[in-house]
Coordinates of C-alpha atoms and ligand atoms in Angstrom, one line a residue:
Chain A
M1 CA 0.0 0.0 -0.1
Y2 CA 1.4 3.2 -1.1
N3 CA 1.5 5.8 2.5
F4 CA -0.9 8.9 2.8
D5 CA -1.1 11.7 4.9
F6 CA -4.2 10.7 7.2
V7 CA -7.0 13.9 9.4
K8 CA -9.1 13.5 11.6
P9 CA -11.6 16.1 11.3
S10 CA -13.7 16.5 13.9
T11 CA -16.5 18.8 12.1
V12 CA -18.3 18.2 8.1
D13 CA -16.9 21.9 7.3
E14 CA -13.1 20.6 8.8
A15 CA -13.5 16.9 6.9
V16 CA -14.7 19.1 3.2
A17 CA -11.6 21.6 3.6
A18 CA -9.5 19.0 4.1
L19 CA -11.4 16.8 1.0
A20 CA -10.7 20.2 -1.6
D21 CA -6.4 19.2 -2.0
E22 CA -6.4 17.1 -5.0
D23 CA -6.4 13.2 -4.1
A24 CA -8.0 13.9 -0.3
Q25 CA -10.1 10.8 0.1
A26 CA -12.2 9.7 3.1
L27 CA -12.7 7.4 4.3
G28 CA -15.3 5.9 6.2
G29 CA -14.8 2.4 7.9
G30 CA -12.7 1.5 5.6
Q31 CA -14.0 -1.5 4.7
T32 CA -13.9 -1.5 1.4
L33 CA -11.2 1.2 1.1
I34 CA -8.4 -0.7 2.3
P35 CA -8.9 -3.8 0.1
T36 CA -8.2 -1.1 -2.3
L37 CA -5.7 0.7 -1.5
K38 CA -3.5 -2.8 -0.7
Q39 CA -4.2 -3.8 -3.9
R40 CA -3.3 -0.5 -4.9
L41 CA -5.8 0.5 -7.1
A42 CA -6.1 4.0 -5.4
M43 CA -3.2 6.7 -3.9
P44 CA -4.6 9.2 -2.7
S45 CA -2.7 11.7 -0.9
K46 CA -4.4 11.8 2.3
L47 CA -7.5 10.3 4.0
V48 CA -10.2 12.4 5.9
S49 CA -11.4 9.7 8.0
L50 CA -14.9 10.8 9.1
K51 CA -15.6 9.0 12.3
G52 CA -14.6 11.5 14.7
I53 CA -17.3 13.7 13.6
E54 CA -19.8 14.4 16.4
G55 CA -22.8 12.8 15.5
L56 CA -22.6 11.8 12.5
D57 CA -23.5 8.1 13.2
K58 CA -26.6 9.7 14.4
I59 CA -30.1 7.8 14.2
F60 CA -33.3 9.0 14.7
V61 CA -36.3 9.4 13.1
D62 CA -37.8 13.3 12.2
R63 CA -40.5 15.0 12.6
G64 CA -41.8 13.9 9.2
G65 CA -41.5 10.1 9.7
N66 CA -38.9 9.0 8.0
L67 CA -35.9 7.4 10.0
V68 CA -32.5 9.9 9.6
I69 CA -28.8 7.9 10.0
G70 CA -26.1 9.5 9.8
A71 CA -23.6 8.8 7.2
A72 CA -21.0 7.3 10.0
A73 CA -23.6 5.1 11.3
T74 CA -22.2 0.6 11.2
H75 CA -24.5 -1.1 9.9
A76 CA -24.2 -2.8 13.7
Q77 CA -25.6 0.5 15.1
V78 CA -27.9 0.5 12.1
A79 CA -29.1 -3.4 12.8
A80 CA -29.5 -3.0 16.1
T81 CA -32.6 -0.2 15.3
T82 CA -36.5 -0.8 15.5
D83 CA -38.1 1.3 13.7
Y84 CA -38.0 0.0 9.8
P85 CA -37.2 -3.7 10.7
A86 CA -36.3 -4.8 6.9
L87 CA -33.4 -1.5 7.0
A88 CA -31.8 -3.0 9.8
S89 CA -32.5 -6.6 9.2
L90 CA -30.5 -5.8 6.1
A91 CA -27.9 -3.8 7.8
A92 CA -27.5 -6.8 10.1
R93 CA -27.1 -9.4 7.0
I94 CA -23.8 -7.2 5.7
G95 CA -20.7 -9.4 5.4
D96 CA -20.4 -10.3 9.4
P97 CA -20.1 -9.3 12.2
A98 CA -16.6 -7.6 12.6
V99 CA -17.2 -6.0 8.8
R100 CA -20.7 -4.4 10.9
N101 CA -18.5 -3.1 13.6
R102 CA -16.4 -1.1 11.1
G103 CA -18.6 -0.5 7.6
T104 CA -20.8 2.4 7.6
I105 CA -24.4 3.6 5.8
G106 CA -22.0 6.5 3.8
G107 CA -19.1 4.5 3.3
S108 CA -21.7 2.0 1.3
L109 CA -23.6 4.5 -0.9
A110 CA -20.6 5.8 -1.8
N111 CA -18.7 3.3 -3.3
N112 CA -22.2 2.0 -5.3
D113 CA -20.7 -1.8 -5.3
P114 CA -23.2 -3.6 -8.4
S115 CA -23.4 -5.9 -4.9
A116 CA -23.9 -4.4 -2.5
C117 CA -26.8 -4.5 -0.3
Y118 CA -27.8 -0.4 0.8
P119 CA -28.2 1.1 -2.1
A120 CA -30.9 -1.5 -3.2
G121 CA -32.1 -1.1 0.4
A122 CA -32.2 3.5 -0.3
L123 CA -33.6 2.7 -3.8
G124 CA -36.3 0.8 -3.0
S125 CA -37.4 2.5 -0.5
G126 CA -36.9 5.8 -2.2
A127 CA -34.8 7.4 0.3
T128 CA -33.2 10.8 -0.5
I129 CA -29.2 11.4 0.2
V130 CA -28.1 14.2 1.9
T131 CA -24.5 15.6 1.3
N132 CA -22.8 18.8 3.2
G133 CA -24.2 20.7 -0.1
R134 CA -27.5 19.5 -0.8
S135 CA -29.8 16.9 -1.1
I136 CA -30.0 14.0 -3.9
E137 CA -33.5 11.1 -3.5
A138 CA -31.8 7.9 -4.9
D139 CA -33.9 7.6 -8.4
D140 CA -30.7 9.9 -8.9
F141 CA -28.0 9.5 -6.9
F142 CA -26.4 6.0 -8.3
E143 CA -25.6 6.2 -11.9
G144 CA -23.8 3.2 -12.1
L145 CA -21.8 0.5 -11.6
F146 CA -19.0 2.6 -8.9
E147 CA -20.7 5.0 -10.1
T148 CA -22.7 8.4 -7.9
A149 CA -23.9 11.8 -8.3
L150 CA -21.6 12.7 -5.7
E151 CA -18.8 15.5 -6.6
E152 CA -15.1 14.7 -5.6
G153 CA -14.9 16.8 -2.3
E154 CA -18.1 15.8 -1.6
I155 CA -19.4 13.9 1.4
I156 CA -23.0 12.1 2.4
T157 CA -24.3 13.6 5.9
E158 CA -27.4 11.2 6.7
V159 CA -29.7 9.6 4.2
R160 CA -32.9 9.8 5.2
F161 CA -35.4 7.1 4.7
P162 CA -39.3 7.3 4.1
I163 CA -40.7 4.1 6.5
P164 CA -43.4 2.3 4.7
E165 CA -46.3 0.1 5.1
K166 CA -44.5 -2.9 4.4
A167 CA -40.7 -4.0 3.6
C168 CA -38.6 -7.1 2.5
Y169 CA -35.0 -7.5 1.6
M170 CA -34.0 -11.1 0.3
K171 CA -30.5 -11.6 -0.3
F172 CA -29.3 -15.1 -2.3
I173 CA -25.9 -14.8 -0.9
Q174 CA -23.1 -15.6 -2.4
P175 CA -20.9 -17.5 0.2
A176 CA -17.2 -16.5 -0.7
S177 CA -18.0 -12.7 -0.2
R178 CA -21.2 -13.1 1.9
F179 CA -22.4 -9.9 -1.0
P180 CA -25.2 -11.2 -2.6
L181 CA -25.4 -13.1 -5.6
T182 CA -28.6 -11.4 -6.8
A183 CA -30.9 -9.6 -3.8
V184 CA -34.0 -7.5 -4.0
F185 CA -35.2 -4.8 -1.6
V186 CA -39.3 -4.3 -1.5
A187 CA -41.5 -1.9 -0.2
K188 CA -44.5 -0.6 -0.1
F189 CA -46.2 2.7 0.9
A190 CA -49.3 3.8 0.1
D191 CA -49.0 5.1 -2.3
G192 CA -46.9 2.4 -4.3
V193 CA -44.9 0.0 -3.9
R194 CA -41.4 0.3 -5.0
V195 CA -39.0 -3.2 -6.4
A196 CA -35.3 -2.5 -5.8
V197 CA -32.5 -5.6 -7.3
T198 CA -28.8 -5.6 -6.2
G199 CA -25.9 -8.1 -7.3
A200 CA -27.5 -8.6 -10.9
S201 CA -27.6 -5.9 -13.8
N202 CA -24.2 -4.6 -15.0
D203 CA -25.5 -0.8 -15.0
G204 CA -26.0 -1.8 -10.8
V205 CA -28.4 -1.3 -9.0
F206 CA -31.9 -0.6 -10.8
R207 CA -35.8 -0.9 -9.9
W208 CA -37.6 -3.4 -11.5
S209 CA -40.8 -1.0 -12.8
D210 CA -42.9 -3.6 -14.2
A211 CA -42.8 -5.8 -11.2
E212 CA -43.6 -2.7 -9.4
A213 CA -46.5 -2.3 -11.9
A214 CA -48.3 -5.1 -11.5
L215 CA -47.5 -5.3 -7.1
N216 CA -49.7 -1.6 -7.6
T217 CA -52.6 -3.5 -8.8
T218 CA -52.3 -6.0 -6.0
F219 CA -49.6 -6.8 -3.9
D220 CA -49.6 -10.6 -3.6
A221 CA -46.7 -13.0 -5.4
G222 CA -48.5 -14.3 -7.6
S223 CA -48.9 -10.8 -9.5
I224 CA -45.0 -11.2 -11.0
S225 CA -46.2 -14.9 -11.6
E226 CA -46.2 -13.9 -15.5
L227 CA -43.0 -11.7 -15.7
S228 CA -39.7 -12.5 -17.2
V229 CA -36.7 -10.1 -16.4
D230 CA -34.6 -9.8 -19.2
A231 CA -31.2 -11.1 -19.2
D232 CA -29.2 -9.2 -21.7
D233 CA -28.1 -6.9 -19.3
M234 CA -27.3 -9.3 -16.2
I235 CA -24.1 -9.7 -14.7
S236 CA -22.5 -13.5 -16.0
D237 CA -19.8 -14.8 -14.4
I238 CA -18.2 -17.7 -12.7
H239 CA -20.8 -17.6 -9.9
G240 CA -23.9 -18.2 -12.1
S241 CA -24.8 -17.3 -15.6
S242 CA -26.5 -13.9 -16.9
E243 CA -30.4 -16.3 -17.1
Y244 CA -29.0 -17.7 -13.6
R245 CA -29.6 -14.4 -12.2
A246 CA -33.0 -12.8 -14.0
H247 CA -34.3 -16.4 -12.4
L248 CA -32.7 -15.0 -9.4
V249 CA -34.9 -11.5 -9.2
K250 CA -37.9 -12.5 -9.8
V251 CA -37.9 -15.5 -7.4
M252 CA -36.3 -13.2 -5.0
T253 CA -39.4 -10.1 -5.5
A254 CA -41.7 -13.0 -4.9
R255 CA -40.1 -14.4 -1.7
A256 CA -39.7 -11.4 -0.6
V257 CA -43.4 -10.1 -1.4
K258 CA -45.2 -13.2 1.1
A259 CA -42.4 -11.8 4.1
A260 CA -43.0 -8.3 3.3
L261 CA -43.9 -7.0 7.1
Chain B
M1 CA 5.2 9.4 11.7
P2 CA 2.3 9.7 14.3
D3 CA 2.6 8.2 18.0
I4 CA -0.6 6.6 19.2
N5 CA -1.6 5.5 22.2
L6 CA -3.6 2.5 22.3
T7 CA -5.1 0.5 26.3
L8 CA -3.7 -2.6 25.0
N9 CA -5.2 -5.3 27.2
G10 CA -5.0 -3.2 30.3
Q11 CA -2.0 -1.6 29.8
A12 CA -1.0 2.0 28.3
V13 CA 0.7 1.0 25.0
S14 CA 2.5 3.6 22.6
G15 CA 4.3 3.4 19.1
T16 CA 5.0 5.8 16.5
V17 CA 3.9 3.8 13.2
E18 CA 2.7 5.0 9.6
N19 CA -0.4 6.1 8.6
R20 CA -0.9 3.3 6.5
T21 CA 0.5 0.7 8.9
L22 CA -2.3 -1.9 10.0
L23 CA -3.1 -2.7 13.7
V24 CA -2.3 -6.2 13.3
D25 CA 0.8 -5.4 12.3
F26 CA 1.1 -2.3 15.1
L27 CA 0.3 -4.8 17.0
R28 CA 2.5 -8.2 15.8
E29 CA 5.3 -6.1 14.9
G30 CA 4.8 -3.2 17.0
L31 CA 4.0 -4.6 20.0
G32 CA 5.4 -7.9 20.2
K33 CA 1.5 -9.3 19.8
T34 CA 2.3 -12.6 17.7
G35 CA -0.8 -13.6 19.1
T36 CA -3.4 -12.4 16.1
H37 CA -2.7 -14.2 13.7
V38 CA -2.9 -13.2 9.6
G39 CA -4.7 -15.5 7.4
C40 CA -5.3 -13.7 4.4
D41 CA -5.1 -9.8 4.7
T42 CA -7.7 -9.4 2.9
G43 CA -10.5 -9.3 5.8
Q44 CA -12.2 -13.1 5.0
C45 CA -10.5 -15.0 7.2
G46 CA -11.4 -13.5 10.8
A47 CA -8.0 -15.1 12.3
C48 CA -7.3 -11.4 13.1
V49 CA -10.2 -10.0 15.0
V50 CA -9.6 -8.4 17.5
H51 CA -11.7 -6.2 20.5
V52 CA -11.4 -2.4 20.1
D53 CA -14.1 -0.4 22.6
G54 CA -15.1 -3.8 23.3
V55 CA -16.7 -4.5 20.1
S56 CA -14.6 -7.2 17.2
V57 CA -12.8 -6.1 14.1
K58 CA -10.5 -7.2 11.3
S59 CA -7.0 -6.0 12.9
C60 CA -5.9 -6.0 9.1
N61 CA -9.0 -4.0 8.0
V62 CA -8.4 -1.4 9.7
F63 CA -5.8 1.5 10.2
A64 CA -3.6 1.5 13.0
V65 CA -3.7 5.0 13.7
E66 CA -7.4 5.6 13.3
L67 CA -7.2 3.7 17.0
D68 CA -5.1 6.2 18.6
G69 CA -6.7 6.6 22.5
S70 CA -9.2 3.3 21.8
K71 CA -8.8 0.1 24.2
V72 CA -7.8 -2.7 21.8
T73 CA -8.2 -6.8 23.6
T74 CA -6.1 -9.0 21.9
I75 CA -5.8 -13.0 22.6
E76 CA -3.1 -12.1 25.2
G77 CA -5.7 -10.3 27.1
M78 CA -8.1 -13.6 27.4
A79 CA -6.4 -15.4 29.7
N80 CA -6.8 -15.2 33.1
A81 CA -5.0 -13.1 35.4
D82 CA -3.0 -15.7 36.7
G83 CA -1.9 -16.6 33.0
S84 CA -4.2 -19.9 33.2
L85 CA -6.9 -20.0 30.3
G86 CA -9.9 -18.5 29.9
V87 CA -13.0 -20.4 30.2
I88 CA -13.5 -19.8 26.5
Q89 CA -10.0 -21.1 25.7
Q90 CA -10.0 -24.2 27.9
A91 CA -13.2 -24.8 26.3
F92 CA -11.4 -24.6 23.0
Q93 CA -8.5 -27.2 24.1
D94 CA -11.6 -29.4 26.1
H95 CA -13.6 -29.3 22.9
H96 CA -10.6 -29.9 20.8
G97 CA -12.0 -27.0 19.6
L98 CA -9.0 -26.0 17.1
Q99 CA -6.1 -28.4 15.3
C100 CA -4.1 -26.4 13.7
G101 CA -5.0 -23.5 15.9
F102 CA -4.5 -20.8 13.4
C103 CA -7.9 -19.2 13.3
T104 CA -8.1 -19.9 16.6
P105 CA -7.3 -16.3 18.2
G106 CA -9.9 -14.6 15.4
M107 CA -12.3 -17.6 16.3
V108 CA -12.0 -17.3 20.5
M109 CA -12.6 -13.5 20.0
T110 CA -15.0 -13.6 18.0
A111 CA -16.6 -15.9 20.7
A112 CA -16.4 -13.6 23.2
A113 CA -17.7 -11.1 21.6
L114 CA -21.0 -13.2 21.2
L115 CA -22.0 -14.6 24.4
K116 CA -21.4 -10.4 25.2
E117 CA -24.4 -10.2 23.3
N118 CA -25.9 -12.9 23.5
S119 CA -25.0 -15.3 26.6
D120 CA -27.2 -17.9 25.4
P121 CA -26.7 -18.6 21.6
S122 CA -28.4 -21.0 19.8
E123 CA -25.6 -23.2 17.6
A124 CA -27.8 -21.6 14.3
E125 CA -26.7 -18.3 15.7
I126 CA -23.7 -19.6 16.8
R127 CA -22.8 -20.9 13.7
E128 CA -23.9 -17.4 12.1
Y129 CA -22.1 -14.6 14.1
L130 CA -19.3 -16.9 13.0
D131 CA -20.1 -16.3 9.1
G132 CA -16.5 -14.1 9.0
N133 CA -14.1 -16.3 10.6
I134 CA -12.8 -19.2 8.2
C135 CA -11.2 -23.0 9.8
R136 CA -9.0 -24.4 7.2
C137 CA -9.4 -28.0 10.1
T138 CA -12.6 -28.6 12.3
G139 CA -15.6 -28.7 9.7
Y140 CA -16.5 -25.6 12.5
H141 CA -18.5 -28.7 14.8
N142 CA -16.1 -28.4 17.5
I143 CA -15.8 -24.7 17.4
V144 CA -19.8 -24.5 17.9
K145 CA -19.5 -27.2 21.0
S146 CA -16.5 -25.2 23.1
I147 CA -18.4 -22.1 22.3
Q148 CA -21.7 -23.9 23.8
A149 CA -19.4 -25.3 26.9
A150 CA -18.2 -22.2 27.1
A151 CA -21.9 -19.9 27.3
A152 CA -22.6 -23.3 29.2
E153 CA -19.7 -22.7 32.0
M154 CA -20.4 -18.6 31.9
N155 CA -23.5 -19.2 32.7
A156 CA -23.2 -21.5 35.6
S157 CA -20.2 -19.3 37.3
P158 CA -20.9 -16.1 36.5
V159 CA -17.9 -14.7 38.9
A160 CA -15.7 -17.2 36.3
A161 CA -16.2 -15.1 33.1
E162 CA -15.4 -12.2 34.7
Ligands
FAD1 C1 -15.5 -9.4 4.2 C2 -16.8 -8.4 3.7 C3 -17.9 -8.5 3.8 C4 -18.6 -7.8 2.9 N1 -19.8 -8.4 2.7 C5 -20.9 -7.3 2.2 C6 -21.8 -7.7 1.9 O1 -22.9 -8.6 2.2 N2 -23.1 -6.6 1.3 C7 -23.0 -5.3 1.3 O2 -23.9 -4.2 1.1 N3 -21.7 -4.6 1.2 C8 -20.7 -5.9 2.1 N4 -19.3 -5.4 2.7 C9 -18.9 -3.9 2.4 C10 -19.6 -3.4 3.7 O3 -20.2 -3.3 3.8 C11 -18.2 -1.9 3.8 O4 -18.9 -1.7 4.9 C12 -19.5 -0.5 2.5 O5 -19.2 -1.7 1.2 C13 -17.8 0.5 2.7 O6 -18.5 1.4 3.7 P1 -17.0 1.8 4.7 O7 -17.9 2.5 5.3 O8 -16.5 0.6 5.2 O9 -16.7 3.1 3.4 P2 -15.2 2.7 2.8 O10 -14.4 2.0 2.6 O11 -14.4 3.8 3.9 O12 -14.9 3.5 2.1 C14 -15.7 3.4 0.8 C15 -15.7 4.1 -0.2 O13 -16.5 6.1 0.2 C16 -16.0 6.3 0.2 N5 -16.6 7.1 1.7 C17 -16.8 6.6 3.1 N6 -17.7 7.4 3.9 C18 -18.1 8.7 2.6 C19 -18.9 9.3 2.8 N7 -19.4 10.0 4.0 N8 -19.5 10.4 2.1 C20 -18.8 10.4 1.0 N9 -18.2 8.9 0.7 C21 -17.3 8.2 1.0 C22 -15.0 6.3 -0.3 O14 -13.4 7.3 0.0 C23 -14.3 5.1 -0.9 O15 -14.4 5.5 -1.6 C24 -18.2 -6.3 3.2 C25 -17.3 -6.3 3.1 C26 -16.2 -7.0 3.4 C27 -14.6 -6.3 4.1
FES2 S1 -6.2 -11.9 8.3 FE1 -7.7 -10.3 9.0 S2 -9.8 -11.2 8.0 FE2 -8.4 -12.6 7.3
FES3 S1 -7.6 -25.1 13.3 FE1 -6.6 -24.5 11.6 S2 -8.3 -23.2 10.6 FE2 -9.1 -23.3 12.5

């Protein structure tokens, strides 16, 4: 690993100022970034730890009824919450206990791994990603493999999740990495159903709009039985073919609808 | 290079590290505490698990400099004050929870974290919690038995577990 400067600011403003330096990079829990640095796939001049910022890991329900999660909240902290059970359950199944004690929601969303869990939770909930300068709707945030709407030096400060009537995250695990092979987040709100899929598409997390339309008519697993998913855009690798993943999208969606609480 | 201070197994320690020094390298090479093992160095195997401020962390996946001022517990801190094996360690010995022993420090630290959260875990809960700890030898069966035995022992005599 190349060496780098290290700072641990205590406010968001100081962190943003420190990130203005060329090649400076934010460090959340390091559970993705440190392995990347070990492989010399990144060469930041400076790492700006977000773990020293007072209150950046707060979790609360705001007056509008949204679950607000600070960017530095760990997966373990979110797993321990009770306001939005499907989201807590998603967090509780990321990686393993030690990974969950370090990894953060901000790091996961900023990284936008095509197989990560939180992007499906955020997109499936219609969450709002709040940064140091603006608010971005989840529908506008994810821009393909490892790409997001974040600008250079912009940091996520919190994520606001509207709490649905019912929701479920169904994860078909890839046992070696413990990431999803394919996973689906289904959320039923008073004004409609959202279905977000991770681990399947070459373009990263996406909404399965055909399923949403069918489930809006009747929220029942049977509603999607006639639908099919195009395998053309699906990931194909040693763990599963694109056809297999397309199949899993439908199976996981049906299971999520059945189990939604 | 930064100087850092930790409380390691209850004792104040300090040292000079590079920013890129991983906690596990600081423990092993900086402080000579070689009980913590490196199995994979990619965050997958759990051989390097230690406790930081009371929770389990993969020490190959965190920088020492991030933890300035923290409390760290390693496998060396699991023995009793007189040097005899702690309850979980003794259970691993009694129930053949290890063969080559390479994964054992991480298994014991993860087991300790589990038993702190859940003093009476089911077999399924134990297996689930060991998700990030890989053992190439035992097939996990005796590790699970060891942890069940340690839990029973601790629940029978809570003072001995302290
Ligand atoms: C063994 C293992 C298993 C895993 N299994 C899963 C799994 O099942 N599902 C899953 O979803 N993930 C999994 N992960 C990844 C894990 O969830 C990471 O914690 C997460 O992807 C990154 O979060 P982090 O806080 O560790 O970020 P870091 O690694 O610190 O950073 C990742 C990226 O985000 C940037 N960043 C960090 N915080 C912010 C912020 N607030 N604003 C803007 N940019 C930021 C960094 O600059 C970097 O580019 C696993 C990881 C490991 C090691
Ligand atoms: S050496 Fe740290 S997880 Fe394998
Ligand atoms: S005892 Fe050999 S790896 Fe677990």
